PDB file of C-alpha atoms in Angstrom:
ATOM      1  CA  ALA O   1      31.188  -5.056  -0.233  1.00  0.00           C
ATOM      2  CA  ARG O   2      27.413  -4.889  -0.175  1.00  0.00           C
ATOM      3  CA  PRO O   3      25.479  -8.164   0.047  1.00  0.00           C
ATOM      4  CA  GLU O   4      23.970 -10.049  -2.847  1.00  0.00           C
ATOM      5  CA  ALA O   5      21.218 -12.626  -2.466  1.00  0.00           C
ATOM      6  CA  THR O   6      19.462 -14.863  -4.943  1.00  0.00           C
ATOM      7  CA  GLY O   7      16.846 -17.407  -4.040  1.00  0.00           C
ATOM      8  CA  GLU O   8      13.325 -18.733  -3.954  1.00  0.00           C
ATOM      9  CA  ALA O   9      11.222 -19.481  -0.916  1.00  0.00           C
ATOM     10  CA  ARG O  10       7.814 -21.002  -0.237  1.00  0.00           C
ATOM     11  CA  VAL O  11       6.256 -20.713   3.194  1.00  0.00           C
ATOM     12  CA  ARG O  12       2.943 -22.166   4.382  1.00  0.00           C
ATOM     13  CA  MET O  13       0.922 -21.007   7.408  1.00  0.00           C
ATOM     14  CA  LEU O  14       3.038 -18.015   8.354  1.00  0.00           C
ATOM     15  CA  ARG O  15       2.054 -16.284  11.609  1.00  0.00           C
ATOM     16  CA  TYR O  16       3.323 -12.964  12.918  1.00  0.00           C
ATOM     17  CA  GLY O  17       1.537 -11.340  15.845  1.00  0.00           C
ATOM     18  CA  GLY O  18      -2.153 -11.350  14.959  1.00  0.00           C
ATOM     19  CA  ILE O  19      -1.537 -11.815  11.215  1.00  0.00           C
ATOM     20  CA  THR O  20      -1.725 -15.179   9.468  1.00  0.00           C
ATOM     21  CA  VAL O  21      -0.863 -15.928   5.856  1.00  0.00           C
ATOM     22  CA  GLN O  22      -1.798 -19.220   4.200  1.00  0.00           C
ATOM     23  CA  SER O  23       1.079 -19.146   1.698  1.00  0.00           C
ATOM     24  CA  VAL O  24       3.952 -16.910   0.645  1.00  0.00           C
ATOM     25  CA  GLU O  25       6.149 -17.361  -2.405  1.00  0.00           C
ATOM     26  CA  ALA O  26       9.223 -15.235  -2.968  1.00  0.00           C
ATOM     27  CA  VAL O  27      11.706 -14.949  -5.815  1.00  0.00           C
ATOM     28  CA  VAL O  28      14.585 -12.655  -4.905  1.00  0.00           C
ATOM     29  CA  ASP O  29      17.608 -11.506  -6.895  1.00  0.00           C
ATOM     30  CA  LEU O  30      19.210  -8.664  -4.903  1.00  0.00           C
ATOM     31  CA  ASP O  31      22.417  -6.750  -5.491  1.00  0.00           C
ATOM     32  CA  LEU O  32      22.632  -4.015  -2.859  1.00  0.00           C
ATOM     33  CA  GLY O  33      25.986  -2.961  -4.327  1.00  0.00           C
ATOM     34  CA  ASP O  34      24.086  -1.802  -7.455  1.00  0.00           C
ATOM     35  CA  ARG O  35      26.407  -3.556  -9.900  1.00  0.00           C
ATOM     36  CA  ARG O  36      23.222  -4.848 -11.603  1.00  0.00           C
ATOM     37  CA  GLU O  37      19.455  -4.457 -11.291  1.00  0.00           C
ATOM     38  CA  SER O  38      17.663  -6.264  -8.492  1.00  0.00           C
ATOM     39  CA  ASN O  39      14.310  -8.031  -8.767  1.00  0.00           C
ATOM     40  CA  VAL O  40      11.902  -9.023  -5.996  1.00  0.00           C
ATOM     41  CA  ASP O  41       8.604 -10.852  -6.481  1.00  0.00           C
ATOM     42  CA  LEU O  42       6.515 -11.676  -3.395  1.00  0.00           C
ATOM     43  CA  ARG O  43       3.103 -13.338  -3.577  1.00  0.00           C
ATOM     44  CA  ALA O  44       0.881 -14.127  -0.616  1.00  0.00           C
ATOM     45  CA  THR O  45      -2.566 -15.720  -0.385  1.00  0.00           C
ATOM     46  CA  GLU O  46      -5.274 -15.875   2.272  1.00  0.00           C
ATOM     47  CA  ILE O  47      -3.992 -13.105   4.523  1.00  0.00           C
ATOM     48  CA  ASP O  48      -5.926 -12.616   7.770  1.00  0.00           C
ATOM     49  CA  LEU O  49      -5.223  -9.184   9.249  1.00  0.00           C
ATOM     50  CA  GLY O  50      -7.820  -9.546  12.001  1.00  0.00           C
ATOM     51  CA  ALA O  51     -10.420  -6.958  10.998  1.00  0.00           C
ATOM     52  CA  LEU O  52      -9.811  -7.510   7.266  1.00  0.00           C
ATOM     53  CA  ALA O  53      -9.020 -10.571   5.165  1.00  0.00           C
ATOM     54  CA  LEU O  54      -7.132 -10.308   1.888  1.00  0.00           C
ATOM     55  CA  ASP O  55      -7.443 -13.004  -0.755  1.00  0.00           C
ATOM     56  CA  SER O  56      -4.064 -12.129  -2.234  1.00  0.00           C
ATOM     57  CA  ALA O  57      -1.237  -9.608  -2.177  1.00  0.00           C
ATOM     58  CA  THR O  58       1.733  -9.183  -4.501  1.00  0.00           C
ATOM     59  CA  LEU O  59       4.797  -6.981  -4.355  1.00  0.00           C
ATOM     60  CA  THR O  60       7.013  -6.536  -7.394  1.00  0.00           C
ATOM     61  CA  ALA O  61      10.173  -4.409  -7.233  1.00  0.00           C
ATOM     62  CA  ARG O  62      12.734  -3.771  -9.976  1.00  0.00           C
ATOM     63  CA  GLY O  63      15.826  -1.630 -10.302  1.00  0.00           C
ATOM     64  CA  ARG O  64      18.803  -0.433  -8.334  1.00  0.00           C
ATOM     65  CA  THR O  65      19.019   1.144  -4.895  1.00  0.00           C
ATOM     66  CA  ARG O  66      19.347   4.597  -6.457  1.00  0.00           C
ATOM     67  CA  GLU O  67      16.627   4.105  -9.082  1.00  0.00           C
ATOM     68  CA  HIS O  68      13.841   1.583  -8.726  1.00  0.00           C
ATOM     69  CA  ALA O  69      10.110   1.013  -9.093  1.00  0.00           C
ATOM     70  CA  PHE O  70       7.682  -1.130  -7.170  1.00  0.00           C
ATOM     71  CA  GLU O  71       4.071  -2.170  -7.403  1.00  0.00           C
ATOM     72  CA  LEU O  72       1.799  -3.502  -4.668  1.00  0.00           C
ATOM     73  CA  ARG O  73      -1.511  -5.197  -5.506  1.00  0.00           C
ATOM     74  CA  PHE O  74      -4.033  -6.727  -3.166  1.00  0.00           C
ATOM     75  CA  ALA O  75      -7.572  -8.059  -3.336  1.00  0.00           C
ATOM     76  CA  SER O  76     -10.276  -8.840  -0.794  1.00  0.00           C
ATOM     77  CA  SER O  77     -13.652 -10.516  -1.081  1.00  0.00           C
ATOM     78  CA  GLY O  78     -14.799  -8.202   1.719  1.00  0.00           C
ATOM     79  CA  ASP O  79     -16.852  -9.077   4.774  1.00  0.00           C
ATOM     80  CA  PRO O  80     -20.630  -8.589   4.527  1.00  0.00           C
ATOM     81  CA  GLU O  81     -21.038  -9.055   8.288  1.00  0.00           C
ATOM     82  CA  GLN O  82     -18.840  -6.002   8.927  1.00  0.00           C
ATOM     83  CA  ASP O  83     -20.187  -4.120   5.889  1.00  0.00           C
ATOM     84  CA  ILE O  84     -16.792  -4.226   4.138  1.00  0.00           C
ATOM     85  CA  PRO O  85     -17.181  -4.518   0.353  1.00  0.00           C
ATOM     86  CA  GLY O  86     -14.871  -6.589  -1.824  1.00  0.00           C
ATOM     87  CA  PHE O  87     -12.165  -4.637  -3.642  1.00  0.00           C
ATOM     88  CA  LYS O  88      -8.965  -4.738  -5.648  1.00  0.00           C
ATOM     89  CA  ALA O  89      -6.211  -2.193  -5.048  1.00  0.00           C
ATOM     90  CA  LYS O  90      -2.968  -1.174  -6.722  1.00  0.00           C
ATOM     91  CA  LEU O  91      -0.172   1.172  -5.663  1.00  0.00           C
ATOM     92  CA  ALA O  92       2.803   1.919  -7.910  1.00  0.00           C
ATOM     93  CA  ALA O  93       5.774   4.142  -7.086  1.00  0.00           C
ATOM     94  CA  ASP O  94       9.336   4.780  -8.113  1.00  0.00           C
ATOM     95  CA  GLY O  95      12.201   6.429  -6.328  1.00  0.00           C
ATOM     96  CA  ASP O  96      15.646   6.120  -4.815  1.00  0.00           C
ATOM     97  CA  TYR O  97      17.193   5.226  -1.488  1.00  0.00           C
ATOM     98  CA  GLU O  98      20.050   7.345  -0.146  1.00  0.00           C
ATOM     99  CA  ASP O  99      22.172   5.282   2.197  1.00  0.00           C
ATOM    100  CA  GLY O 100      23.958   8.316   3.679  1.00  0.00           C
ATOM    101  CA  ASN O 101      20.825   9.812   5.202  1.00  0.00           C
ATOM    102  CA  ARG O 102      18.895   6.523   5.278  1.00  0.00           C
ATOM    103  CA  GLY O 103      16.094   8.176   3.353  1.00  0.00           C
ATOM    104  CA  TRP O 104      13.843   7.177   0.500  1.00  0.00           C
ATOM    105  CA  HIS O 105      12.497   9.757  -1.970  1.00  0.00           C
ATOM    106  CA  GLY O 106      10.056   8.908  -4.677  1.00  0.00           C
ATOM    107  CA  THR O 107       6.807   9.465  -6.497  1.00  0.00           C
ATOM    108  CA  LEU O 108       3.491   7.711  -6.058  1.00  0.00           C
ATOM    109  CA  ARG O 109       2.597   7.132  -9.725  1.00  0.00           C
ATOM    110  CA  GLU O 110      -0.596   5.117  -9.484  1.00  0.00           C
ATOM    111  CA  THR O 111      -3.221   4.326  -6.893  1.00  0.00           C
ATOM    112  CA  SER O 112      -6.464   2.597  -7.686  1.00  0.00           C
ATOM    113  CA  LEU O 113      -9.259   1.051  -5.656  1.00  0.00           C
ATOM    114  CA  VAL O 114     -11.836  -0.936  -7.585  1.00  0.00           C
ATOM    115  CA  PHE O 115     -15.100  -1.961  -5.960  1.00  0.00           C
ATOM    116  CA  GLN O 116     -17.974  -3.899  -7.508  1.00  0.00           C
ATOM    117  CA  ASP O 117     -19.925  -0.760  -8.422  1.00  0.00           C
ATOM    118  CA  ASP O 118     -17.333   2.025  -8.351  1.00  0.00           C
ATOM    119  CA  SER O 119     -13.623   2.801  -8.488  1.00  0.00           C
ATOM    120  CA  ALA O 120     -11.237   5.508  -7.345  1.00  0.00           C
ATOM    121  CA  HIS O 121      -7.931   6.570  -8.888  1.00  0.00           C
ATOM    122  CA  LEU O 122      -5.001   8.867  -8.173  1.00  0.00           C
ATOM    123  CA  LEU O 123      -5.472  12.061 -10.173  1.00  0.00           C
ATOM    124  CA  GLN O 124      -1.844  13.150 -10.304  1.00  0.00           C
ATOM    125  CA  PRO O 125       1.526  11.818  -9.109  1.00  0.00           C
ATOM    126  CA  ALA O 126       2.510  12.714  -5.534  1.00  0.00           C
ATOM    127  CA  ALA O 127       5.967  13.140  -3.997  1.00  0.00           C
ATOM    128  CA  LEU O 128       6.811  10.838  -1.063  1.00  0.00           C
ATOM    129  CA  GLU O 129       9.692  10.824   1.422  1.00  0.00           C
ATOM    130  CA  ALA O 130      10.470   8.322   4.165  1.00  0.00           C
ATOM    131  CA  GLY O 131      13.346   8.219   6.615  1.00  0.00           C
ATOM    132  CA  PRO O 132      14.288   8.073  10.284  1.00  0.00           C
ATOM    133  CA  ALA O 133      12.393  11.309  10.960  1.00  0.00           C
ATOM    134  CA  GLY O 134       9.144   9.949   9.546  1.00  0.00           C
ATOM    135  CA  VAL O 135       7.105   9.937   6.360  1.00  0.00           C
ATOM    136  CA  ARG O 136       6.034  12.971   4.348  1.00  0.00           C
ATOM    137  CA  ALA O 137       3.782  13.133   1.317  1.00  0.00           C
ATOM    138  CA  ALA O 138       2.622  15.829  -1.052  1.00  0.00           C
ATOM    139  CA  PRO O 139      -1.166  16.176  -1.155  1.00  0.00           C
ATOM    140  CA  ILE O 140      -2.661  13.002  -2.573  1.00  0.00           C
ATOM    141  CA  CYS O 141      -5.870  13.435  -4.539  1.00  0.00           C
ATOM    142  CA  ILE O 142      -7.943  10.332  -5.242  1.00  0.00           C
ATOM    143  CA  ALA O 143     -11.265  10.656  -7.058  1.00  0.00           C
ATOM    144  CA  SER O 144     -14.077   8.335  -8.058  1.00  0.00           C
ATOM    145  CA  GLY O 145     -16.943   8.431 -10.500  1.00  0.00           C
ATOM    146  CA  GLU O 146     -16.936  11.189 -13.104  1.00  0.00           C
ATOM    147  CA  ALA O 147     -14.265  13.112 -11.186  1.00  0.00           C
ATOM    148  CA  ALA O 148     -11.762  10.298 -11.803  1.00  0.00           C
ATOM    149  CA  SER O 149     -11.900  10.946 -15.535  1.00  0.00           C
ATOM    150  CA  ARG O 150     -12.289  14.732 -15.151  1.00  0.00           C
ATOM    151  CA  PRO O 151      -9.527  16.128 -12.899  1.00  0.00           C
ATOM    152  CA  ASP O 152     -10.958  19.648 -13.302  1.00  0.00           C
ATOM    153  CA  LEU O 153     -14.147  18.492 -11.503  1.00  0.00           C
ATOM    154  CA  ALA O 154     -12.117  16.943  -8.694  1.00  0.00           C
ATOM    155  CA  ARG O 155     -10.081  20.116  -8.201  1.00  0.00           C
ATOM    156  CA  GLU O 156     -13.266  22.197  -8.072  1.00  0.00           C
ATOM    157  CA  ALA O 157     -14.808  19.829  -5.514  1.00  0.00           C
ATOM    158  CA  ALA O 158     -11.632  20.053  -3.413  1.00  0.00           C
ATOM    159  CA  ARG O 159     -11.821  23.866  -3.483  1.00  0.00           C
ATOM    160  CA  ARG O 160     -15.450  23.747  -2.277  1.00  0.00           C
ATOM    161  CA  PHE O 161     -14.764  21.190   0.484  1.00  0.00           C
ATOM    162  CA  PRO O 162     -15.293  22.947   3.840  1.00  0.00           C
ATOM    163  CA  GLY O 163     -12.845  20.740   5.733  1.00  0.00           C
ATOM    164  CA  LEU O 164     -13.288  18.220   8.533  1.00  0.00           C
ATOM    165  CA  LYS O 165     -14.057  20.692  11.324  1.00  0.00           C
ATOM    166  CA  GLY O 166     -17.405  19.857  12.870  1.00  0.00           C
ATOM    167  CA  MET O 167     -17.827  16.564  10.987  1.00  0.00           C
ATOM    168  CA  ASP O 168     -18.873  13.481  12.930  1.00  0.00           C
ATOM    169  CA  LEU O 169     -16.249  11.122  11.524  1.00  0.00           C
ATOM    170  CA  ALA O 170     -17.361   8.297  13.826  1.00  0.00           C
ATOM    171  CA  LYS O 171     -20.534   8.002  11.737  1.00  0.00           C
ATOM    172  CA  VAL O 172     -18.507   7.766   8.552  1.00  0.00           C
ATOM    173  CA  VAL O 173     -15.871   5.219   9.614  1.00  0.00           C
ATOM    174  CA  SER O 174     -17.764   3.078  12.146  1.00  0.00           C
ATOM    175  CA  VAL O 175     -18.790  -0.486  11.370  1.00  0.00           C
ATOM    176  CA  ARG O 176     -22.415  -1.495  11.822  1.00  0.00           C
ATOM    177  CA  ARG O 177     -21.657  -4.225  14.340  1.00  0.00           C
ATOM    178  CA  PRO O 178     -18.978  -3.988  17.046  1.00  0.00           C
ATOM    179  CA  PHE O 179     -16.029  -6.380  16.957  1.00  0.00           C
ATOM    180  CA  GLN O 180     -13.114  -7.117  19.259  1.00  0.00           C
ATOM    181  CA  TRP O 181      -9.647  -5.885  18.198  1.00  0.00           C
ATOM    182  CA  ASN O 182      -6.895  -7.152  20.444  1.00  0.00           C
ATOM    183  CA  GLU O 183      -3.979  -7.531  18.065  1.00  0.00           C
ATOM    184  CA  GLY O 184      -1.444  -4.976  16.971  1.00  0.00           C
ATOM    185  CA  THR O 185       1.636  -3.062  17.895  1.00  0.00           C
ATOM    186  CA  ASN O 186       2.247  -0.680  20.757  1.00  0.00           C
ATOM    187  CA  TRP O 187       3.738   2.556  19.496  1.00  0.00           C
ATOM    188  CA  ALA O 188       6.002   4.652  21.684  1.00  0.00           C
ATOM    189  CA  LEU O 189       6.404   8.266  20.653  1.00  0.00           C
ATOM    190  CA  GLU O 190       9.577  10.038  21.651  1.00  0.00           C
TER     191      GLU O 190
END
């Protein structure tokens, strides 16, 4: 028999590696045997990731192992000292988990990033797969400004894009002031 779990939890001052979370609240009603729908609601506040602080994050998941949907939302006030603007973000997907091959297959249905003076949105759903061999995704097209409401403009801009070859990406992704990053995970590639 597959496990079932129902419960509520409240945690204050959670620390894991270099991450701290002021509070976490969870309401869980899981049936991994799929005799009924499962529901998971997680809410966290004041999340310090080191280089970025989030004011809040929520994860909502509904459904069965073979057919479910989830939504992740998070918000940040930003960090003016590191030239990081405040934002709100949302990701929504649905899919299914196949226990036999330990793989998840689904569709990214919604992605949005909202800044004070602009926003960006997913133009079309994208297929996603995750499993022991890694993660694969269909091309994901996110557009802002007029292109977000006119997918034909975004597709035309993508066709004209010359690619990343020769671009100085360090200029694009660098922060204005250096900072120390000494937290994280060591990854071993096989």
